[in-house]
PDB file of C-alpha atoms in Angstrom:
ATOM      1  CA  MET A   1     -39.890  44.654  -5.657  1.00  0.00           C
ATOM      2  CA  ALA A   2     -38.300  40.774  -6.184  1.00  0.00           C
ATOM      3  CA  ALA A   3     -35.356  42.258  -8.243  1.00  0.00           C
ATOM      4  CA  LEU A   4     -34.059  43.970  -5.202  1.00  0.00           C
ATOM      5  CA  GLY A   5     -33.678  40.346  -3.635  1.00  0.00           C
ATOM      6  CA  TRP A   6     -30.438  40.114  -5.996  1.00  0.00           C
ATOM      7  CA  LEU A   7     -29.098  43.102  -3.496  1.00  0.00           C
ATOM      8  CA  THR A   8     -29.054  41.477  -0.754  1.00  0.00           C
ATOM      9  CA  PRO A   9     -26.374  38.550  -0.037  1.00  0.00           C
ATOM     10  CA  ARG A  10     -26.793  35.318   0.889  1.00  0.00           C
ATOM     11  CA  ARG A  11     -24.750  32.774   2.825  1.00  0.00           C
ATOM     12  CA  ARG A  12     -24.606  29.432   1.343  1.00  0.00           C
ATOM     13  CA  SER A  13     -23.709  26.729   3.301  1.00  0.00           C
ATOM     14  CA  ALA A  14     -22.784  23.027   1.373  1.00  0.00           C
ATOM     15  CA  THR A  15     -25.988  21.370   0.233  1.00  0.00           C
ATOM     16  CA  ALA A  16     -26.499  17.845  -0.972  1.00  0.00           C
ATOM     17  CA  ARG A  17     -26.203  19.378  -4.404  1.00  0.00           C
ATOM     18  CA  SER A  18     -22.681  21.072  -3.194  1.00  0.00           C
ATOM     19  CA  VAL A  19     -21.896  17.565  -2.228  1.00  0.00           C
ATOM     20  CA  LEU A  20     -23.002  16.040  -5.756  1.00  0.00           C
ATOM     21  CA  ALA A  21     -21.468  18.314  -7.842  1.00  0.00           C
ATOM     22  CA  GLY A  22     -18.354  18.172  -6.066  1.00  0.00           C
ATOM     23  CA  GLU A  23     -17.834  14.479  -6.049  1.00  0.00           C
ATOM     24  CA  ALA A  24     -19.543  15.029 -10.429  1.00  0.00           C
ATOM     25  CA  ALA A  25     -16.493  17.227 -10.828  1.00  0.00           C
ATOM     26  CA  ALA A  26     -13.986  14.964  -9.135  1.00  0.00           C
ATOM     27  CA  GLU A  27     -14.602  11.795 -10.582  1.00  0.00           C
ATOM     28  CA  ALA A  28     -14.799  13.927 -14.128  1.00  0.00           C
ATOM     29  CA  ALA A  29     -11.431  15.184 -13.086  1.00  0.00           C
ATOM     30  CA  ARG A  30      -9.691  12.119 -12.617  1.00  0.00           C
ATOM     31  CA  LYS A  31     -11.136  10.716 -15.784  1.00  0.00           C
ATOM     32  CA  THR A  32      -9.603  13.386 -17.915  1.00  0.00           C
ATOM     33  CA  SER A  33      -6.270  13.957 -15.959  1.00  0.00           C
ATOM     34  CA  ALA A  34      -4.179  16.423 -18.531  1.00  0.00           C
ATOM     35  CA  ALA A  35      -0.751  15.920 -16.979  1.00  0.00           C
ATOM     36  CA  ASP A  36       1.575  17.113 -19.908  1.00  0.00           C
ATOM     37  CA  ASP A  37       5.422  17.708 -19.336  1.00  0.00           C
ATOM     38  CA  ASP A  38       6.039  20.378 -21.880  1.00  0.00           C
ATOM     39  CA  SER A  39       5.018  23.385 -19.578  1.00  0.00           C
ATOM     40  CA  VAL A  40       6.376  27.048 -20.256  1.00  0.00           C
ATOM     41  CA  LEU A  41       7.765  28.947 -17.150  1.00  0.00           C
ATOM     42  CA  LEU A  42       6.462  32.382 -17.021  1.00  0.00           C
ATOM     43  CA  THR A  43       7.318  34.985 -14.897  1.00  0.00           C
ATOM     44  CA  GLY A  44       5.249  37.881 -13.042  1.00  0.00           C
ATOM     45  CA  THR A  45       5.552  40.130  -9.856  1.00  0.00           C
ATOM     46  CA  SER A  46       4.185  40.052  -6.565  1.00  0.00           C
ATOM     47  CA  GLU A  47       2.277  42.167  -4.496  1.00  0.00           C
ATOM     48  CA  GLU A  48       3.647  41.758  -1.264  1.00  0.00           C
ATOM     49  CA  ALA A  49       6.787  39.974  -0.669  1.00  0.00           C
ATOM     50  CA  PRO A  50       7.689  39.029   2.915  1.00  0.00           C
ATOM     51  CA  GLU A  51      10.450  36.398   3.755  1.00  0.00           C
ATOM     52  CA  GLU A  52       8.754  33.051   3.833  1.00  0.00           C
ATOM     53  CA  PRO A  53       9.805  29.208   3.920  1.00  0.00           C
ATOM     54  CA  ALA A  54      10.464  27.829   0.521  1.00  0.00           C
ATOM     55  CA  PHE A  55       6.872  26.844  -0.837  1.00  0.00           C
ATOM     56  CA  PRO A  56       6.286  24.531  -2.783  1.00  0.00           C
ATOM     57  CA  VAL A  57       7.736  22.108  -0.939  1.00  0.00           C
ATOM     58  CA  ALA A  58       9.747  20.124  -3.495  1.00  0.00           C
ATOM     59  CA  GLY A  59       8.903  16.306  -3.667  1.00  0.00           C
ATOM     60  CA  ASP A  60       5.753  16.506  -1.117  1.00  0.00           C
ATOM     61  CA  ASP A  61       3.722  14.441  -3.325  1.00  0.00           C
ATOM     62  CA  ARG A  62       0.826  14.510  -0.761  1.00  0.00           C
ATOM     63  CA  ALA A  63       0.100  17.949  -1.478  1.00  0.00           C
ATOM     64  CA  ALA A  64      -1.384  19.543  -4.594  1.00  0.00           C
ATOM     65  CA  ALA A  65      -2.425  23.149  -6.217  1.00  0.00           C
ATOM     66  CA  PHE A  66      -5.793  24.270  -7.116  1.00  0.00           C
ATOM     67  CA  PHE A  67      -6.714  27.395  -9.002  1.00  0.00           C
ATOM     68  CA  ASP A  68     -10.106  29.203  -9.402  1.00  0.00           C
ATOM     69  CA  LEU A  69      -9.867  29.915 -13.181  1.00  0.00           C
ATOM     70  CA  ASP A  70     -11.313  33.265 -13.881  1.00  0.00           C
ATOM     71  CA  ASN A  71      -9.615  36.406 -13.057  1.00  0.00           C
ATOM     72  CA  THR A  72      -6.737  34.159 -11.142  1.00  0.00           C
ATOM     73  CA  VAL A  73      -5.597  32.287 -13.981  1.00  0.00           C
ATOM     74  CA  MET A  74      -7.286  33.998 -17.077  1.00  0.00           C
ATOM     75  CA  GLN A  75      -8.389  37.666 -17.281  1.00  0.00           C
ATOM     76  CA  GLY A  76     -11.994  37.192 -17.512  1.00  0.00           C
ATOM     77  CA  ALA A  77     -14.504  34.727 -17.670  1.00  0.00           C
ATOM     78  CA  ALA A  78     -13.855  31.388 -19.388  1.00  0.00           C
ATOM     79  CA  ILE A  79     -17.907  30.871 -19.903  1.00  0.00           C
ATOM     80  CA  PHE A  80     -17.599  34.453 -21.999  1.00  0.00           C
ATOM     81  CA  HIS A  81     -15.091  33.585 -24.074  1.00  0.00           C
ATOM     82  CA  PHE A  82     -16.235  30.061 -24.927  1.00  0.00           C
ATOM     83  CA  GLY A  83     -20.023  31.853 -25.478  1.00  0.00           C
ATOM     84  CA  ARG A  84     -18.239  34.452 -27.582  1.00  0.00           C
ATOM     85  CA  GLY A  85     -16.931  31.172 -30.172  1.00  0.00           C
ATOM     86  CA  LEU A  86     -20.388  29.647 -30.138  1.00  0.00           C
ATOM     87  CA  TYR A  87     -21.944  32.713 -30.624  1.00  0.00           C
ATOM     88  CA  LYS A  88     -19.644  33.592 -33.756  1.00  0.00           C
ATOM     89  CA  ARG A  89     -20.716  29.943 -35.039  1.00  0.00           C
ATOM     90  CA  LYS A  90     -24.330  30.818 -34.927  1.00  0.00           C
ATOM     91  CA  PHE A  91     -24.868  28.015 -31.832  1.00  0.00           C
ATOM     92  CA  PHE A  92     -27.621  30.413 -30.787  1.00  0.00           C
ATOM     93  CA  GLU A  93     -29.243  34.284 -31.474  1.00  0.00           C
ATOM     94  CA  ARG A  94     -27.737  37.744 -30.568  1.00  0.00           C
ATOM     95  CA  ARG A  95     -30.399  38.610 -28.047  1.00  0.00           C
ATOM     96  CA  GLU A  96     -29.281  35.608 -26.300  1.00  0.00           C
ATOM     97  CA  LEU A  97     -25.690  36.685 -26.114  1.00  0.00           C
ATOM     98  CA  THR A  98     -26.713  39.999 -24.145  1.00  0.00           C
ATOM     99  CA  ARG A  99     -28.940  38.261 -22.052  1.00  0.00           C
ATOM    100  CA  PHE A 100     -26.147  36.108 -21.119  1.00  0.00           C
ATOM    101  CA  ALA A 101     -23.561  38.372 -21.225  1.00  0.00           C
ATOM    102  CA  TRP A 102     -25.422  40.919 -18.636  1.00  0.00           C
ATOM    103  CA  GLN A 103     -26.229  37.200 -16.406  1.00  0.00           C
ATOM    104  CA  GLN A 104     -22.367  37.199 -15.631  1.00  0.00           C
ATOM    105  CA  ALA A 105     -21.758  40.476 -15.283  1.00  0.00           C
ATOM    106  CA  TRP A 106     -24.378  41.184 -12.870  1.00  0.00           C
ATOM    107  CA  PHE A 107     -22.925  38.380 -10.852  1.00  0.00           C
ATOM    108  CA  ARG A 108     -19.633  39.302 -10.638  1.00  0.00           C
ATOM    109  CA  LEU A 109     -20.509  42.975  -9.804  1.00  0.00           C
ATOM    110  CA  ALA A 110     -22.745  41.832  -7.004  1.00  0.00           C
ATOM    111  CA  GLY A 111     -21.851  39.152  -5.858  1.00  0.00           C
ATOM    112  CA  VAL A 112     -24.981  38.026  -5.208  1.00  0.00           C
ATOM    113  CA  GLU A 113     -25.746  34.373  -5.369  1.00  0.00           C
ATOM    114  CA  ASP A 114     -29.602  35.052  -5.979  1.00  0.00           C
ATOM    115  CA  PRO A 115     -31.323  31.160  -6.036  1.00  0.00           C
ATOM    116  CA  GLU A 116     -33.646  32.738  -9.196  1.00  0.00           C
ATOM    117  CA  HIS A 117     -30.631  34.196 -10.960  1.00  0.00           C
ATOM    118  CA  MET A 118     -28.362  31.631 -10.426  1.00  0.00           C
ATOM    119  CA  GLN A 119     -31.129  29.268 -12.271  1.00  0.00           C
ATOM    120  CA  ASP A 120     -31.931  31.594 -15.401  1.00  0.00           C
ATOM    121  CA  ALA A 121     -27.957  31.779 -15.772  1.00  0.00           C
ATOM    122  CA  ARG A 122     -27.428  27.759 -15.616  1.00  0.00           C
ATOM    123  CA  ASP A 123     -30.766  27.052 -17.593  1.00  0.00           C
ATOM    124  CA  SER A 124     -29.492  29.638 -20.630  1.00  0.00           C
ATOM    125  CA  ALA A 125     -26.435  27.595 -21.128  1.00  0.00           C
ATOM    126  CA  LEU A 126     -27.677  24.783 -20.776  1.00  0.00           C
ATOM    127  CA  SER A 127     -30.058  25.152 -23.327  1.00  0.00           C
ATOM    128  CA  ILE A 128     -27.261  26.200 -25.598  1.00  0.00           C
ATOM    129  CA  VAL A 129     -25.624  22.981 -25.529  1.00  0.00           C
ATOM    130  CA  LYS A 130     -28.669  20.639 -25.359  1.00  0.00           C
ATOM    131  CA  GLY A 131     -28.783  17.731 -27.871  1.00  0.00           C
ATOM    132  CA  HIS A 132     -25.020  18.760 -29.125  1.00  0.00           C
ATOM    133  CA  ARG A 133     -22.873  16.181 -29.158  1.00  0.00           C
ATOM    134  CA  VAL A 134     -19.528  15.791 -26.445  1.00  0.00           C
ATOM    135  CA  SER A 135     -17.141  15.284 -28.913  1.00  0.00           C
ATOM    136  CA  GLU A 136     -18.477  18.200 -30.910  1.00  0.00           C
ATOM    137  CA  LEU A 137     -18.452  21.073 -28.069  1.00  0.00           C
ATOM    138  CA  MET A 138     -14.502  19.949 -27.204  1.00  0.00           C
ATOM    139  CA  SER A 139     -13.237  19.984 -30.324  1.00  0.00           C
ATOM    140  CA  ILE A 140     -15.097  23.335 -30.985  1.00  0.00           C
ATOM    141  CA  GLY A 141     -13.260  24.135 -27.279  1.00  0.00           C
ATOM    142  CA  GLU A 142     -10.232  23.442 -28.709  1.00  0.00           C
ATOM    143  CA  GLU A 143     -10.348  26.116 -31.564  1.00  0.00           C
ATOM    144  CA  ILE A 144     -11.607  28.545 -29.294  1.00  0.00           C
ATOM    145  CA  TYR A 145      -9.195  28.215 -26.826  1.00  0.00           C
ATOM    146  CA  ASP A 146      -6.768  29.750 -29.421  1.00  0.00           C
ATOM    147  CA  GLU A 147      -9.286  32.320 -30.516  1.00  0.00           C
ATOM    148  CA  TYR A 148      -9.990  34.070 -27.243  1.00  0.00           C
ATOM    149  CA  MET A 149      -8.636  32.371 -24.080  1.00  0.00           C
ATOM    150  CA  ALA A 150      -4.405  31.554 -24.993  1.00  0.00           C
ATOM    151  CA  ASP A 151      -3.647  35.317 -25.055  1.00  0.00           C
ATOM    152  CA  ARG A 152      -5.484  36.255 -21.844  1.00  0.00           C
ATOM    153  CA  ILE A 153      -3.415  34.003 -19.325  1.00  0.00           C
ATOM    154  CA  TRP A 154      -2.025  35.847 -16.273  1.00  0.00           C
ATOM    155  CA  PRO A 155       2.207  35.011 -16.725  1.00  0.00           C
ATOM    156  CA  GLY A 156       2.546  35.518 -12.855  1.00  0.00           C
ATOM    157  CA  THR A 157      -0.271  32.889 -11.638  1.00  0.00           C
ATOM    158  CA  ARG A 158       1.150  30.201 -14.527  1.00  0.00           C
ATOM    159  CA  ALA A 159       4.017  31.001 -12.636  1.00  0.00           C
ATOM    160  CA  LEU A 160       2.542  30.068  -9.489  1.00  0.00           C
ATOM    161  CA  ALA A 161       1.712  26.779 -11.418  1.00  0.00           C
ATOM    162  CA  GLN A 162       4.631  25.775 -12.827  1.00  0.00           C
ATOM    163  CA  ALA A 163       6.082  26.237  -9.235  1.00  0.00           C
ATOM    164  CA  HIS A 164       4.311  23.489  -8.092  1.00  0.00           C
ATOM    165  CA  LEU A 165       4.325  21.170 -10.825  1.00  0.00           C
ATOM    166  CA  ASP A 166       8.519  21.577 -11.021  1.00  0.00           C
ATOM    167  CA  ALA A 167       7.991  20.729  -7.332  1.00  0.00           C
ATOM    168  CA  GLY A 168       6.346  17.346  -8.551  1.00  0.00           C
ATOM    169  CA  GLN A 169       3.080  18.279  -7.347  1.00  0.00           C
ATOM    170  CA  LYS A 170      -0.195  17.936  -9.213  1.00  0.00           C
ATOM    171  CA  VAL A 171      -2.214  20.926  -9.998  1.00  0.00           C
ATOM    172  CA  TRP A 172      -6.006  21.261 -10.942  1.00  0.00           C
ATOM    173  CA  LEU A 173      -8.108  24.333 -12.113  1.00  0.00           C
ATOM    174  CA  VAL A 174     -11.320  24.406 -10.299  1.00  0.00           C
ATOM    175  CA  THR A 175     -13.973  25.931 -11.679  1.00  0.00           C
ATOM    176  CA  ALA A 176     -17.874  27.021 -12.757  1.00  0.00           C
ATOM    177  CA  ALA A 177     -16.913  26.922 -16.059  1.00  0.00           C
ATOM    178  CA  PRO A 178     -17.959  23.352 -17.692  1.00  0.00           C
ATOM    179  CA  VAL A 179     -15.702  20.687 -16.955  1.00  0.00           C
ATOM    180  CA  GLU A 180     -15.030  20.329 -21.103  1.00  0.00           C
ATOM    181  CA  THR A 181     -13.963  23.641 -21.432  1.00  0.00           C
ATOM    182  CA  ALA A 182     -11.971  23.644 -18.223  1.00  0.00           C
ATOM    183  CA  THR A 183     -10.174  20.526 -19.141  1.00  0.00           C
ATOM    184  CA  ILE A 184      -9.147  21.675 -22.646  1.00  0.00           C
ATOM    185  CA  ILE A 185      -7.532  24.978 -20.644  1.00  0.00           C
ATOM    186  CA  ALA A 186      -5.940  22.629 -18.000  1.00  0.00           C
ATOM    187  CA  ARG A 187      -4.400  20.865 -20.837  1.00  0.00           C
ATOM    188  CA  ARG A 188      -2.647  23.310 -23.056  1.00  0.00           C
ATOM    189  CA  LEU A 189      -1.273  24.927 -20.010  1.00  0.00           C
ATOM    190  CA  GLY A 190       0.259  21.300 -18.729  1.00  0.00           C
ATOM    191  CA  LEU A 191      -1.915  21.191 -15.889  1.00  0.00           C
ATOM    192  CA  THR A 192      -2.698  17.689 -14.594  1.00  0.00           C
ATOM    193  CA  GLY A 193      -6.633  18.324 -14.682  1.00  0.00           C
ATOM    194  CA  ALA A 194      -9.584  20.254 -14.058  1.00  0.00           C
ATOM    195  CA  LEU A 195     -12.828  20.491 -11.378  1.00  0.00           C
ATOM    196  CA  GLY A 196     -15.699  21.987 -13.278  1.00  0.00           C
ATOM    197  CA  THR A 197     -19.516  21.951 -13.769  1.00  0.00           C
ATOM    198  CA  VAL A 198     -20.804  18.057 -14.893  1.00  0.00           C
ATOM    199  CA  ALA A 199     -23.447  18.855 -17.277  1.00  0.00           C
ATOM    200  CA  GLU A 200     -25.658  15.319 -17.755  1.00  0.00           C
ATOM    201  CA  SER A 201     -24.956  13.433 -20.954  1.00  0.00           C
ATOM    202  CA  VAL A 202     -26.398  10.706 -22.049  1.00  0.00           C
ATOM    203  CA  ASP A 203     -25.024   8.221 -25.203  1.00  0.00           C
ATOM    204  CA  GLY A 204     -22.634  11.049 -25.737  1.00  0.00           C
ATOM    205  CA  VAL A 205     -25.228  13.938 -26.031  1.00  0.00           C
ATOM    206  CA  TYR A 206     -25.857  16.544 -24.114  1.00  0.00           C
ATOM    207  CA  THR A 207     -29.386  16.444 -22.027  1.00  0.00           C
ATOM    208  CA  GLY A 208     -29.702  20.049 -20.741  1.00  0.00           C
ATOM    209  CA  ARG A 209     -29.256  18.832 -17.521  1.00  0.00           C
ATOM    210  CA  LEU A 210     -26.590  19.138 -14.635  1.00  0.00           C
ATOM    211  CA  VAL A 211     -25.070  16.545 -12.166  1.00  0.00           C
ATOM    212  CA  GLY A 212     -25.849  18.258  -8.809  1.00  0.00           C
ATOM    213  CA  GLU A 213     -25.322  21.725  -9.274  1.00  0.00           C
ATOM    214  CA  PRO A 214     -22.707  24.653 -10.690  1.00  0.00           C
ATOM    215  CA  LEU A 215     -18.992  23.849  -8.921  1.00  0.00           C
ATOM    216  CA  HIS A 216     -19.019  27.594  -7.321  1.00  0.00           C
ATOM    217  CA  GLY A 217     -18.902  28.294  -3.710  1.00  0.00           C
ATOM    218  CA  PRO A 218     -19.288  25.326  -1.317  1.00  0.00           C
ATOM    219  CA  ALA A 219     -19.501  22.980  -4.342  1.00  0.00           C
ATOM    220  CA  LYS A 220     -15.734  23.728  -5.127  1.00  0.00           C
ATOM    221  CA  ALA A 221     -14.974  23.077  -1.472  1.00  0.00           C
ATOM    222  CA  GLU A 222     -16.531  19.891  -1.709  1.00  0.00           C
ATOM    223  CA  ALA A 223     -14.886  18.810  -5.228  1.00  0.00           C
ATOM    224  CA  VAL A 224     -11.568  19.769  -4.048  1.00  0.00           C
ATOM    225  CA  ARG A 225     -11.991  17.507  -0.519  1.00  0.00           C
ATOM    226  CA  ALA A 226     -13.278  14.656  -2.589  1.00  0.00           C
ATOM    227  CA  LEU A 227     -10.529  14.871  -4.974  1.00  0.00           C
ATOM    228  CA  ALA A 228      -8.264  14.898  -2.347  1.00  0.00           C
ATOM    229  CA  ALA A 229      -9.773  12.310  -0.736  1.00  0.00           C
ATOM    230  CA  ALA A 230      -9.553  10.160  -3.905  1.00  0.00           C
ATOM    231  CA  GLU A 231      -5.696  11.077  -4.542  1.00  0.00           C
ATOM    232  CA  GLY A 232      -4.731  10.351  -1.367  1.00  0.00           C
ATOM    233  CA  LEU A 233      -3.951  14.212  -0.335  1.00  0.00           C
ATOM    234  CA  ASP A 234      -3.165  15.937   2.996  1.00  0.00           C
ATOM    235  CA  LEU A 235      -5.370  19.375   2.598  1.00  0.00           C
ATOM    236  CA  ASP A 236      -2.921  20.909   4.950  1.00  0.00           C
ATOM    237  CA  ARG A 237      -0.291  20.793   2.955  1.00  0.00           C
ATOM    238  CA  CYS A 238      -1.885  21.595  -0.091  1.00  0.00           C
ATOM    239  CA  ALA A 239      -2.813  25.339  -1.444  1.00  0.00           C
ATOM    240  CA  ALA A 240      -5.265  27.071  -3.427  1.00  0.00           C
ATOM    241  CA  TYR A 241      -5.705  30.208  -5.269  1.00  0.00           C
ATOM    242  CA  SER A 242      -8.077  32.315  -6.336  1.00  0.00           C
ATOM    243  CA  ASP A 243      -9.661  35.811  -6.794  1.00  0.00           C
ATOM    244  CA  SER A 244     -12.898  35.848  -5.219  1.00  0.00           C
ATOM    245  CA  HIS A 245     -14.645  35.917  -2.067  1.00  0.00           C
ATOM    246  CA  ASN A 246     -16.657  33.385  -3.387  1.00  0.00           C
ATOM    247  CA  ASP A 247     -14.118  31.205  -2.960  1.00  0.00           C
ATOM    248  CA  ILE A 248     -13.384  30.844   0.605  1.00  0.00           C
ATOM    249  CA  PRO A 249     -14.483  27.529   1.289  1.00  0.00           C
ATOM    250  CA  MET A 250     -12.329  26.490  -0.556  1.00  0.00           C
ATOM    251  CA  LEU A 251      -9.617  28.354   0.967  1.00  0.00           C
ATOM    252  CA  SER A 252     -10.273  27.984   3.736  1.00  0.00           C
ATOM    253  CA  LEU A 253      -9.945  24.099   2.974  1.00  0.00           C
ATOM    254  CA  VAL A 254      -5.878  24.151   2.597  1.00  0.00           C
ATOM    255  CA  GLY A 255      -2.992  24.921   4.720  1.00  0.00           C
ATOM    256  CA  HIS A 256      -1.619  27.428   2.068  1.00  0.00           C
ATOM    257  CA  PRO A 257      -4.597  29.730   0.440  1.00  0.00           C
ATOM    258  CA  TYR A 258      -3.841  32.563  -1.951  1.00  0.00           C
ATOM    259  CA  ALA A 259      -5.809  35.760  -3.050  1.00  0.00           C
ATOM    260  CA  ILE A 260      -4.600  36.562  -6.407  1.00  0.00           C
ATOM    261  CA  ASN A 261      -5.716  39.663  -7.899  1.00  0.00           C
ATOM    262  CA  PRO A 262      -8.215  40.012  -5.418  1.00  0.00           C
ATOM    263  CA  ASP A 263     -11.640  41.063  -4.965  1.00  0.00           C
ATOM    264  CA  THR A 264     -12.260  43.511  -1.953  1.00  0.00           C
ATOM    265  CA  LYS A 265     -13.916  41.083   0.270  1.00  0.00           C
ATOM    266  CA  LEU A 266     -11.372  38.553  -0.499  1.00  0.00           C
ATOM    267  CA  ARG A 267      -8.753  40.895   0.136  1.00  0.00           C
ATOM    268  CA  LYS A 268     -10.156  42.217   3.189  1.00  0.00           C
ATOM    269  CA  TYR A 269     -10.902  38.671   4.544  1.00  0.00           C
ATOM    270  CA  ALA A 270      -7.266  37.079   3.282  1.00  0.00           C
ATOM    271  CA  ARG A 271      -5.682  40.510   5.171  1.00  0.00           C
ATOM    272  CA  ALA A 272      -7.276  39.622   8.657  1.00  0.00           C
ATOM    273  CA  ARG A 273      -6.172  36.033   8.202  1.00  0.00           C
ATOM    274  CA  ASP A 274      -2.520  36.912   7.122  1.00  0.00           C
ATOM    275  CA  TRP A 275      -3.210  34.695   4.271  1.00  0.00           C
ATOM    276  CA  ARG A 276      -0.634  35.311   1.014  1.00  0.00           C
ATOM    277  CA  LEU A 277      -1.722  37.906  -1.548  1.00  0.00           C
ATOM    278  CA  ARG A 278      -0.445  38.554  -5.428  1.00  0.00           C
ATOM    279  CA  ASP A 279      -2.119  41.082  -7.648  1.00  0.00           C
ATOM    280  CA  TYR A 280      -1.330  41.107 -11.043  1.00  0.00           C
ATOM    281  CA  ARG A 281      -3.087  43.822 -12.339  1.00  0.00           C
ATOM    282  CA  THR A 282      -1.849  47.466 -12.949  1.00  0.00           C
ATOM    283  CA  GLY A 283      -3.775  51.069 -12.566  1.00  0.00           C
ATOM    284  CA  ARG A 284      -6.553  50.764 -15.142  1.00  0.00           C
ATOM    285  CA  LYS A 285      -6.672  47.150 -15.607  1.00  0.00           C
ATOM    286  CA  ALA A 286      -7.200  46.303 -12.081  1.00  0.00           C
ATOM    287  CA  ALA A 287      -9.812  48.736 -12.303  1.00  0.00           C
ATOM    288  CA  LYS A 288     -11.483  47.296 -15.070  1.00  0.00           C
ATOM    289  CA  VAL A 289     -10.795  43.325 -14.186  1.00  0.00           C
ATOM    290  CA  GLY A 290     -14.340  43.513 -11.417  1.00  0.00           C
ATOM    291  CA  ILE A 291     -16.358  42.790 -15.256  1.00  0.00           C
ATOM    292  CA  PRO A 292     -15.028  39.347 -16.542  1.00  0.00           C
ATOM    293  CA  ALA A 293     -16.016  39.904 -19.883  1.00  0.00           C
ATOM    294  CA  ALA A 294     -18.174  42.781 -20.392  1.00  0.00           C
ATOM    295  CA  ALA A 295     -15.682  44.874 -22.577  1.00  0.00           C
ATOM    296  CA  GLY A 296     -15.289  41.443 -24.840  1.00  0.00           C
ATOM    297  CA  VAL A 297     -18.994  40.476 -24.940  1.00  0.00           C
ATOM    298  CA  GLY A 298     -20.680  43.685 -24.611  1.00  0.00           C
ATOM    299  CA  ALA A 299     -19.235  44.880 -27.493  1.00  0.00           C
ATOM    300  CA  LEU A 300     -20.613  41.669 -29.002  1.00  0.00           C
ATOM    301  CA  ALA A 301     -24.171  42.450 -27.787  1.00  0.00           C
ATOM    302  CA  GLY A 302     -24.245  46.009 -27.886  1.00  0.00           C
ATOM    303  CA  GLY A 303     -22.226  46.430 -24.922  1.00  0.00           C
ATOM    304  CA  THR A 304     -23.642  46.337 -21.673  1.00  0.00           C
ATOM    305  CA  ALA A 305     -25.601  49.298 -21.297  1.00  0.00           C
ATOM    306  CA  ALA A 306     -27.626  47.172 -23.576  1.00  0.00           C
ATOM    307  CA  ALA A 307     -27.454  44.141 -21.748  1.00  0.00           C
ATOM    308  CA  VAL A 308     -28.743  46.151 -18.450  1.00  0.00           C
ATOM    309  CA  ALA A 309     -31.589  47.507 -20.425  1.00  0.00           C
ATOM    310  CA  LEU A 310     -33.314  44.413 -21.765  1.00  0.00           C
ATOM    311  CA  HIS A 311     -32.809  43.106 -18.470  1.00  0.00           C
ATOM    312  CA  ARG A 312     -34.619  45.948 -16.903  1.00  0.00           C
ATOM    313  CA  ARG A 313     -37.596  45.199 -19.595  1.00  0.00           C
ATOM    314  CA  ARG A 314     -37.777  41.705 -18.863  1.00  0.00           C
ATOM    315  CA  ARG A 315     -38.508  42.589 -15.615  1.00  0.00           C
TER     316      ARG A 315
END
């Protein structure tokens, strides 16, 4: 019956580890700020387009924008695409990819933050990079972006980010993906930088441990809070964008929250509070987007059904 615990949603507030993860992400983001003036404006459509005051406000340097990555900026999950690239380069075995795919797909489907399950997923990811040099993973990450990520950016969300850049504001990704991966994506998109999960390294080599915890849920809000304090930002004038109800703590922190391609819980929450909504999915694509990389990673690993069967045998 232990597995049934996964089906019971847990509410989590910020913990000491969340704060530590947030502060570490903010420090790493400021060190790896990736401003680039060569960004290209792309266009998109909006789900709802009521008359609104001009936003973002040009020249407001105390405002910034914070974008979730998975299914907000990019179709699917960055960590999946990164995992596919590492698997292709024989960093780990097929069965590990299957296990990792199931862990991530289950989390996105159920929206459950079971501590044991999250710990298992975290340990799987850390074991892959342990002993490798940070520079090696960064170099490989550049290749993986071109192979699996570049064509998966939502044009509509990209246009929103560009609007903030054009207004003279900084734009940050905020994601549970490794900060190195997030920084590569931010740089390639011409954004300011990225807040991501910080893996500990000593002398440029990964130790297999995290600083704090994954940058997820309350930890994202702590990272945004820490970065805003360091950058002298007024959060009431800032904007945040996400697809997931897990990011409600971050969205609630700013004066201009947006629900982008929202899941059911976030859509309901946002509408109740008159938050702005944008949905760049249509028809079947919208129905499928809830499983961020089940098609891509599942195909490589023998499919999501095989992942489910493997997990059940393990339990």
